[in-house]
PDB file of C-alpha atoms in Angstrom:
ATOM      1  CA  ALA V 242       0.075  -0.067  -0.071  1.00  0.00           C
ATOM      2  CA  PRO V 243       1.385   3.382  -0.939  1.00  0.00           C
ATOM      3  CA  VAL V 244       1.800   5.144   2.450  1.00  0.00           C
ATOM      4  CA  SER V 245       4.451   6.955   4.325  1.00  0.00           C
ATOM      5  CA  GLY V 246       4.806   8.068   7.943  1.00  0.00           C
ATOM      6  CA  ASP V 247       2.970   6.404  10.908  1.00  0.00           C
ATOM      7  CA  TYR V 248       0.387   3.866   9.691  1.00  0.00           C
ATOM      8  CA  LEU V 249      -1.469   0.635  10.679  1.00  0.00           C
ATOM      9  CA  VAL V 250      -1.982  -2.113   8.015  1.00  0.00           C
ATOM     10  CA  ILE V 251      -4.634  -4.797   8.460  1.00  0.00           C
ATOM     11  CA  ARG V 252      -3.602  -7.580   6.229  1.00  0.00           C
ATOM     12  CA  SER V 253      -5.837  -9.823   4.143  1.00  0.00           C
ATOM     13  CA  GLY V 254      -7.532 -12.384   6.365  1.00  0.00           C
ATOM     14  CA  HIS V 255      -6.980 -10.485   9.563  1.00  0.00           C
ATOM     15  CA  THR V 256      -9.393  -8.553  11.692  1.00  0.00           C
ATOM     16  CA  ILE V 257      -8.713  -5.844  14.169  1.00  0.00           C
ATOM     17  CA  THR V 258     -11.443  -5.160  16.770  1.00  0.00           C
ATOM     18  CA  ILE V 259     -11.761  -1.623  18.379  1.00  0.00           C
ATOM     19  CA  ASN V 260     -13.160  -2.194  21.774  1.00  0.00           C
ATOM     20  CA  THR V 261     -12.193   1.102  23.440  1.00  0.00           C
ATOM     21  CA  ALA V 262     -12.569   4.555  21.990  1.00  0.00           C
ATOM     22  CA  PHE V 263      -9.907   5.063  19.292  1.00  0.00           C
ATOM     23  CA  ALA V 264      -8.965   8.205  17.378  1.00  0.00           C
ATOM     24  CA  SER V 265      -6.613   8.072  14.485  1.00  0.00           C
ATOM     25  CA  SER V 266      -4.463  11.060  13.413  1.00  0.00           C
ATOM     26  CA  ASN V 267      -2.397   8.830  10.982  1.00  0.00           C
ATOM     27  CA  THR V 268      -3.098   6.254   8.225  1.00  0.00           C
ATOM     28  CA  ILE V 269      -4.977   2.925   8.465  1.00  0.00           C
ATOM     29  CA  VAL V 270      -4.647   0.687   5.472  1.00  0.00           C
ATOM     30  CA  ASN V 271      -7.480  -1.910   5.501  1.00  0.00           C
ATOM     31  CA  ASN V 272      -7.103  -5.136   3.464  1.00  0.00           C
ATOM     32  CA  GLY V 273      -8.863  -7.248   6.053  1.00  0.00           C
ATOM     33  CA  ALA V 274     -11.606  -6.251   8.472  1.00  0.00           C
ATOM     34  CA  ILE V 275     -12.183  -3.776  11.145  1.00  0.00           C
ATOM     35  CA  THR V 276     -14.965  -4.314  13.739  1.00  0.00           C
ATOM     36  CA  THR V 277     -15.949  -1.794  16.385  1.00  0.00           C
ATOM     37  CA  THR V 278     -17.575  -2.122  19.703  1.00  0.00           C
ATOM     38  CA  ALA V 279     -16.526   1.411  20.754  1.00  0.00           C
ATOM     39  CA  SER V 280     -16.221   4.686  18.943  1.00  0.00           C
ATOM     40  CA  LEU V 281     -13.751   5.153  16.109  1.00  0.00           C
ATOM     41  CA  THR V 282     -12.763   8.718  14.989  1.00  0.00           C
ATOM     42  CA  PHE V 283     -10.647   9.842  12.064  1.00  0.00           C
ATOM     43  CA  ASN V 284      -9.176  13.225  13.107  1.00  0.00           C
ATOM     44  CA  SER V 285      -8.214  16.006  10.768  1.00  0.00           C
ATOM     45  CA  GLY V 286      -5.526  14.811   8.353  1.00  0.00           C
ATOM     46  CA  ALA V 287      -6.108  11.071   9.168  1.00  0.00           C
ATOM     47  CA  THR V 288      -6.405   8.712   6.173  1.00  0.00           C
ATOM     48  CA  TYR V 289      -8.351   5.472   5.964  1.00  0.00           C
ATOM     49  CA  ILE V 290      -7.445   3.463   2.889  1.00  0.00           C
ATOM     50  CA  HIS V 291      -9.948   0.797   1.688  1.00  0.00           C
ATOM     51  CA  TYR V 292      -7.388  -1.448  -0.034  1.00  0.00           C
ATOM     52  CA  LEU V 293      -9.741  -4.468  -0.457  1.00  0.00           C
ATOM     53  CA  ASN V 294     -12.498  -5.615  -2.733  1.00  0.00           C
ATOM     54  CA  ARG V 295     -15.953  -5.231  -1.200  1.00  0.00           C
ATOM     55  CA  GLY V 296     -15.581  -5.395   2.631  1.00  0.00           C
ATOM     56  CA  THR V 297     -16.930  -2.898   5.042  1.00  0.00           C
ATOM     57  CA  ILE V 298     -15.880   0.637   5.690  1.00  0.00           C
ATOM     58  CA  PRO V 299     -15.752   0.864   9.550  1.00  0.00           C
ATOM     59  CA  THR V 300     -18.474   3.044  11.067  1.00  0.00           C
ATOM     60  CA  ALA V 301     -16.703   6.163  12.375  1.00  0.00           C
ATOM     61  CA  THR V 302     -16.913   9.875  13.114  1.00  0.00           C
ATOM     62  CA  TRP V 303     -14.944  11.441  10.123  1.00  0.00           C
ATOM     63  CA  ASN V 304     -13.493  14.915  10.599  1.00  0.00           C
ATOM     64  CA  ALA V 305     -14.349  17.124   7.562  1.00  0.00           C
ATOM     65  CA  SER V 306     -10.494  17.182   6.847  1.00  0.00           C
ATOM     66  CA  SER V 307      -9.971  13.421   7.178  1.00  0.00           C
ATOM     67  CA  ASN V 308      -9.551  11.152   4.127  1.00  0.00           C
ATOM     68  CA  CYS V 309     -11.382   7.970   3.029  1.00  0.00           C
ATOM     69  CA  MET V 310      -9.482   6.550   0.087  1.00  0.00           C
ATOM     70  CA  ILE V 311     -11.155   3.838  -1.804  1.00  0.00           C
ATOM     71  CA  THR V 312      -8.637   1.869  -4.012  1.00  0.00           C
ATOM     72  CA  GLY V 313      -9.476  -1.772  -3.939  1.00  0.00           C
ATOM     73  CA  ILE V 314     -12.949  -2.189  -5.367  1.00  0.00           C
ATOM     74  CA  THR V 315     -12.882  -4.618  -8.283  1.00  0.00           C
ATOM     75  CA  ASP V 316     -15.906  -6.977  -8.780  1.00  0.00           C
ATOM     76  CA  GLY V 317     -18.442  -6.106  -6.028  1.00  0.00           C
ATOM     77  CA  PRO V 318     -20.044  -3.469  -3.927  1.00  0.00           C
ATOM     78  CA  PHE V 319     -19.269  -2.729  -0.332  1.00  0.00           C
ATOM     79  CA  ASP V 320     -20.624  -5.193   2.362  1.00  0.00           C
ATOM     80  CA  GLY V 321     -21.470  -2.151   4.463  1.00  0.00           C
ATOM     81  CA  GLY V 322     -20.336   1.206   5.789  1.00  0.00           C
ATOM     82  CA  SER V 323     -20.763   3.316   2.596  1.00  0.00           C
ATOM     83  CA  ASN V 324     -23.752   5.161   3.896  1.00  0.00           C
ATOM     84  CA  GLN V 325     -22.199   7.392   6.447  1.00  0.00           C
ATOM     85  CA  THR V 326     -20.952  11.067   6.554  1.00  0.00           C
ATOM     86  CA  PHE V 327     -17.303  11.156   5.454  1.00  0.00           C
ATOM     87  CA  GLY V 328     -14.666  13.934   5.508  1.00  0.00           C
ATOM     88  CA  ASN V 329     -12.836  13.739   2.044  1.00  0.00           C
ATOM     89  CA  VAL V 330     -13.457  10.750  -0.272  1.00  0.00           C
ATOM     90  CA  ILE V 331     -10.922   9.862  -2.988  1.00  0.00           C
ATOM     91  CA  TRP V 332     -12.138   7.205  -5.371  1.00  0.00           C
ATOM     92  CA  ASN V 333      -9.206   5.582  -7.382  1.00  0.00           C
ATOM     93  CA  CYS V 334     -10.101   2.056  -8.262  1.00  0.00           C
ATOM     94  CA  ALA V 335      -7.851   1.135 -11.121  1.00  0.00           C
ATOM     95  CA  SER V 336      -9.285  -2.417 -11.345  1.00  0.00           C
ATOM     96  CA  GLN V 337     -12.962  -1.649 -10.882  1.00  0.00           C
ATOM     97  CA  ALA V 338     -15.161  -3.976 -12.923  1.00  0.00           C
ATOM     98  CA  GLY V 339     -18.708  -2.788 -12.411  1.00  0.00           C
ATOM     99  CA  THR V 340     -20.994   0.194 -11.412  1.00  0.00           C
ATOM    100  CA  TYR V 341     -19.946   0.334  -7.765  1.00  0.00           C
ATOM    101  CA  PHE V 342     -19.687   3.348  -5.655  1.00  0.00           C
ATOM    102  CA  LEU V 343     -20.767   4.634  -2.198  1.00  0.00           C
ATOM    103  CA  ASP V 344     -24.312   3.809  -1.316  1.00  0.00           C
ATOM    104  CA  ALA V 345     -25.064   7.484  -0.602  1.00  0.00           C
ATOM    105  CA  VAL V 346     -22.771  10.452  -0.914  1.00  0.00           C
ATOM    106  CA  ASN V 347     -22.718  12.405   2.256  1.00  0.00           C
ATOM    107  CA  ILE V 348     -19.358  14.131   2.364  1.00  0.00           C
ATOM    108  CA  ALA V 349     -18.511  16.994   4.652  1.00  0.00           C
ATOM    109  CA  GLY V 350     -15.229  17.771   2.726  1.00  0.00           C
ATOM    110  CA  ASP V 351     -14.128  17.090  -0.869  1.00  0.00           C
ATOM    111  CA  LEU V 352     -15.039  14.387  -3.333  1.00  0.00           C
ATOM    112  CA  ILE V 353     -12.193  13.377  -5.691  1.00  0.00           C
ATOM    113  CA  VAL V 354     -12.987  10.930  -8.556  1.00  0.00           C
ATOM    114  CA  GLN V 355      -9.743   9.637 -10.072  1.00  0.00           C
ATOM    115  CA  ASN V 356     -10.320   6.221 -11.635  1.00  0.00           C
ATOM    116  CA  THR V 357     -13.192   3.799 -12.240  1.00  0.00           C
ATOM    117  CA  ASN V 358     -11.317   1.644 -14.826  1.00  0.00           C
ATOM    118  CA  GLY V 359     -13.631   2.685 -17.655  1.00  0.00           C
ATOM    119  CA  PHE V 360     -16.666   1.613 -15.682  1.00  0.00           C
ATOM    120  CA  GLU V 361     -19.525   3.857 -14.477  1.00  0.00           C
ATOM    121  CA  ALA V 362     -19.564   4.556 -10.685  1.00  0.00           C
ATOM    122  CA  ARG V 363     -23.178   4.803  -9.533  1.00  0.00           C
ATOM    123  CA  PRO V 364     -24.413   6.063  -6.056  1.00  0.00           C
ATOM    124  CA  THR V 365     -27.908   4.497  -5.050  1.00  0.00           C
ATOM    125  CA  ASP V 366     -30.656   6.056  -7.322  1.00  0.00           C
ATOM    126  CA  GLY V 367     -33.281   8.389  -5.871  1.00  0.00           C
ATOM    127  CA  ARG V 368     -30.987  10.087  -3.334  1.00  0.00           C
ATOM    128  CA  ALA V 369     -30.102  13.670  -2.495  1.00  0.00           C
ATOM    129  CA  ASN V 370     -26.349  13.532  -2.494  1.00  0.00           C
ATOM    130  CA  THR V 371     -24.201  16.215  -0.786  1.00  0.00           C
ATOM    131  CA  VAL V 372     -20.612  17.400  -0.973  1.00  0.00           C
ATOM    132  CA  GLY V 373     -19.779  19.981   1.621  1.00  0.00           C
ATOM    133  CA  GLY V 374     -16.536  21.051  -0.006  1.00  0.00           C
ATOM    134  CA  ASN V 375     -15.394  20.835  -3.627  1.00  0.00           C
ATOM    135  CA  TYR V 376     -16.039  18.078  -6.205  1.00  0.00           C
ATOM    136  CA  TYR V 377     -12.957  17.247  -8.425  1.00  0.00           C
ATOM    137  CA  GLN V 378     -13.055  14.845 -11.281  1.00  0.00           C
ATOM    138  CA  ASN V 379      -9.877  14.110 -13.133  1.00  0.00           C
ATOM    139  CA  GLY V 380     -10.700  10.606 -14.364  1.00  0.00           C
ATOM    140  CA  GLY V 381     -13.299   7.835 -14.405  1.00  0.00           C
ATOM    141  CA  TYR V 382     -17.031   7.898 -15.021  1.00  0.00           C
ATOM    142  CA  ILE V 383     -19.817   8.693 -12.591  1.00  0.00           C
ATOM    143  CA  ARG V 384     -23.553   8.762 -13.161  1.00  0.00           C
ATOM    144  CA  TRP V 385     -25.593  10.437 -10.594  1.00  0.00           C
ATOM    145  CA  ALA V 386     -29.028   9.320 -11.767  1.00  0.00           C
ATOM    146  CA  TYR V 387     -29.903   6.073 -13.601  1.00  0.00           C
ATOM    147  CA  SER V 388     -33.546   4.932 -13.254  1.00  0.00           C
ATOM    148  CA  LEU V 389     -34.764   7.453 -10.576  1.00  0.00           C
ATOM    149  CA  PRO V 390     -34.404  11.226 -10.185  1.00  0.00           C
ATOM    150  CA  SER V 391     -31.357  11.981  -8.043  1.00  0.00           C
ATOM    151  CA  SER V 392     -29.368  15.128  -7.123  1.00  0.00           C
ATOM    152  CA  LEU V 393     -25.892  16.279  -6.178  1.00  0.00           C
ATOM    153  CA  THR V 394     -25.406  19.422  -4.162  1.00  0.00           C
ATOM    154  CA  VAL V 395     -21.905  20.838  -3.863  1.00  0.00           C
ATOM    155  CA  SER V 396     -21.324  23.654  -1.448  1.00  0.00           C
ATOM    156  CA  GLY V 397     -18.005  24.540  -3.093  1.00  0.00           C
ATOM    157  CA  ASN V 398     -16.669  24.345  -6.556  1.00  0.00           C
ATOM    158  CA  VAL V 399     -16.930  21.693  -9.224  1.00  0.00           C
ATOM    159  CA  VAL V 400     -13.795  21.141 -11.163  1.00  0.00           C
ATOM    160  CA  ILE V 401     -13.726  18.541 -14.070  1.00  0.00           C
ATOM    161  CA  SER V 402     -10.444  17.986 -15.780  1.00  0.00           C
ATOM    162  CA  GLY V 403     -11.019  14.431 -16.956  1.00  0.00           C
ATOM    163  CA  GLY V 404     -13.375  11.560 -17.118  1.00  0.00           C
ATOM    164  CA  GLU V 405     -17.162  11.978 -17.411  1.00  0.00           C
ATOM    165  CA  CYS V 406     -19.684  13.446 -14.990  1.00  0.00           C
ATOM    166  CA  ARG V 407     -23.041  12.043 -16.237  1.00  0.00           C
ATOM    167  CA  LEU V 408     -26.115  13.525 -14.629  1.00  0.00           C
ATOM    168  CA  SER V 409     -28.813  11.483 -16.277  1.00  0.00           C
ATOM    169  CA  ASN V 410     -29.505   8.128 -18.078  1.00  0.00           C
ATOM    170  CA  LEU V 411     -30.187   8.742 -21.840  1.00  0.00           C
ATOM    171  CA  THR V 412     -32.579   5.776 -22.049  1.00  0.00           C
ATOM    172  CA  GLY V 413     -34.195   5.785 -18.569  1.00  0.00           C
ATOM    173  CA  ASP V 414     -36.297   7.817 -16.271  1.00  0.00           C
ATOM    174  CA  GLY V 415     -33.345   8.999 -14.112  1.00  0.00           C
ATOM    175  CA  VAL V 416     -32.848  12.732 -14.319  1.00  0.00           C
ATOM    176  CA  GLY V 417     -30.008  14.202 -12.287  1.00  0.00           C
ATOM    177  CA  THR V 418     -29.827  17.693 -10.880  1.00  0.00           C
ATOM    178  CA  LEU V 419     -26.452  19.330 -10.065  1.00  0.00           C
ATOM    179  CA  ASN V 420     -26.645  22.221  -7.659  1.00  0.00           C
ATOM    180  CA  ILE V 421     -23.382  24.240  -7.279  1.00  0.00           C
ATOM    181  CA  ASN V 422     -22.837  26.981  -4.707  1.00  0.00           C
ATOM    182  CA  GLY V 423     -19.392  27.840  -6.037  1.00  0.00           C
ATOM    183  CA  ASP V 424     -17.834  27.865  -9.579  1.00  0.00           C
ATOM    184  CA  LEU V 425     -17.922  25.265 -12.335  1.00  0.00           C
ATOM    185  CA  THR V 426     -14.718  24.782 -14.213  1.00  0.00           C
ATOM    186  CA  ILE V 427     -14.376  22.168 -17.093  1.00  0.00           C
ATOM    187  CA  SER V 428     -10.959  21.873 -18.573  1.00  0.00           C
ATOM    188  CA  GLY V 429     -11.231  18.311 -19.845  1.00  0.00           C
ATOM    189  CA  GLY V 430     -13.528  15.316 -19.812  1.00  0.00           C
ATOM    190  CA  VAL V 431     -17.202  15.685 -20.182  1.00  0.00           C
TER     191      VAL V 431
END
């Protein structure tokens, strides 16, 4: 896993259990499982890297300046944990092989879409998705509405420099609405 500094790595086939309140200010790389019976907090600047396919993102309190980096999704959706409020989310799944994404987009910080391996990432239809910071897309494909009306509200700026940000499905009933409180900049992609 590409990390530097202080970090904790949960290897494939291993489980770590948080049974007393734990707050991370560093990096946790998850290629196994994290279970919690007590509170888990990702402080400002902390990074959680979901390095495995499927699996569960641990339920936590995410500071708006913490990072949830998704890099391991290949052939299946999350088993759980993708419907919580995150700080920053970075989606960079170079081996993605389907329409997988977070169940609901509730992000206090920034959303950064870098790579979906040519597949379309799709949040659950019919939702009001929110990004409290900025939305950056420099690669990959994302469709915000497929068969039901859906919306994305971005409190900051939307910057598209690569990939495709698809609001609606050309052949279905899904109509997407993009609400931007800041500026829209498109320098590449669609």
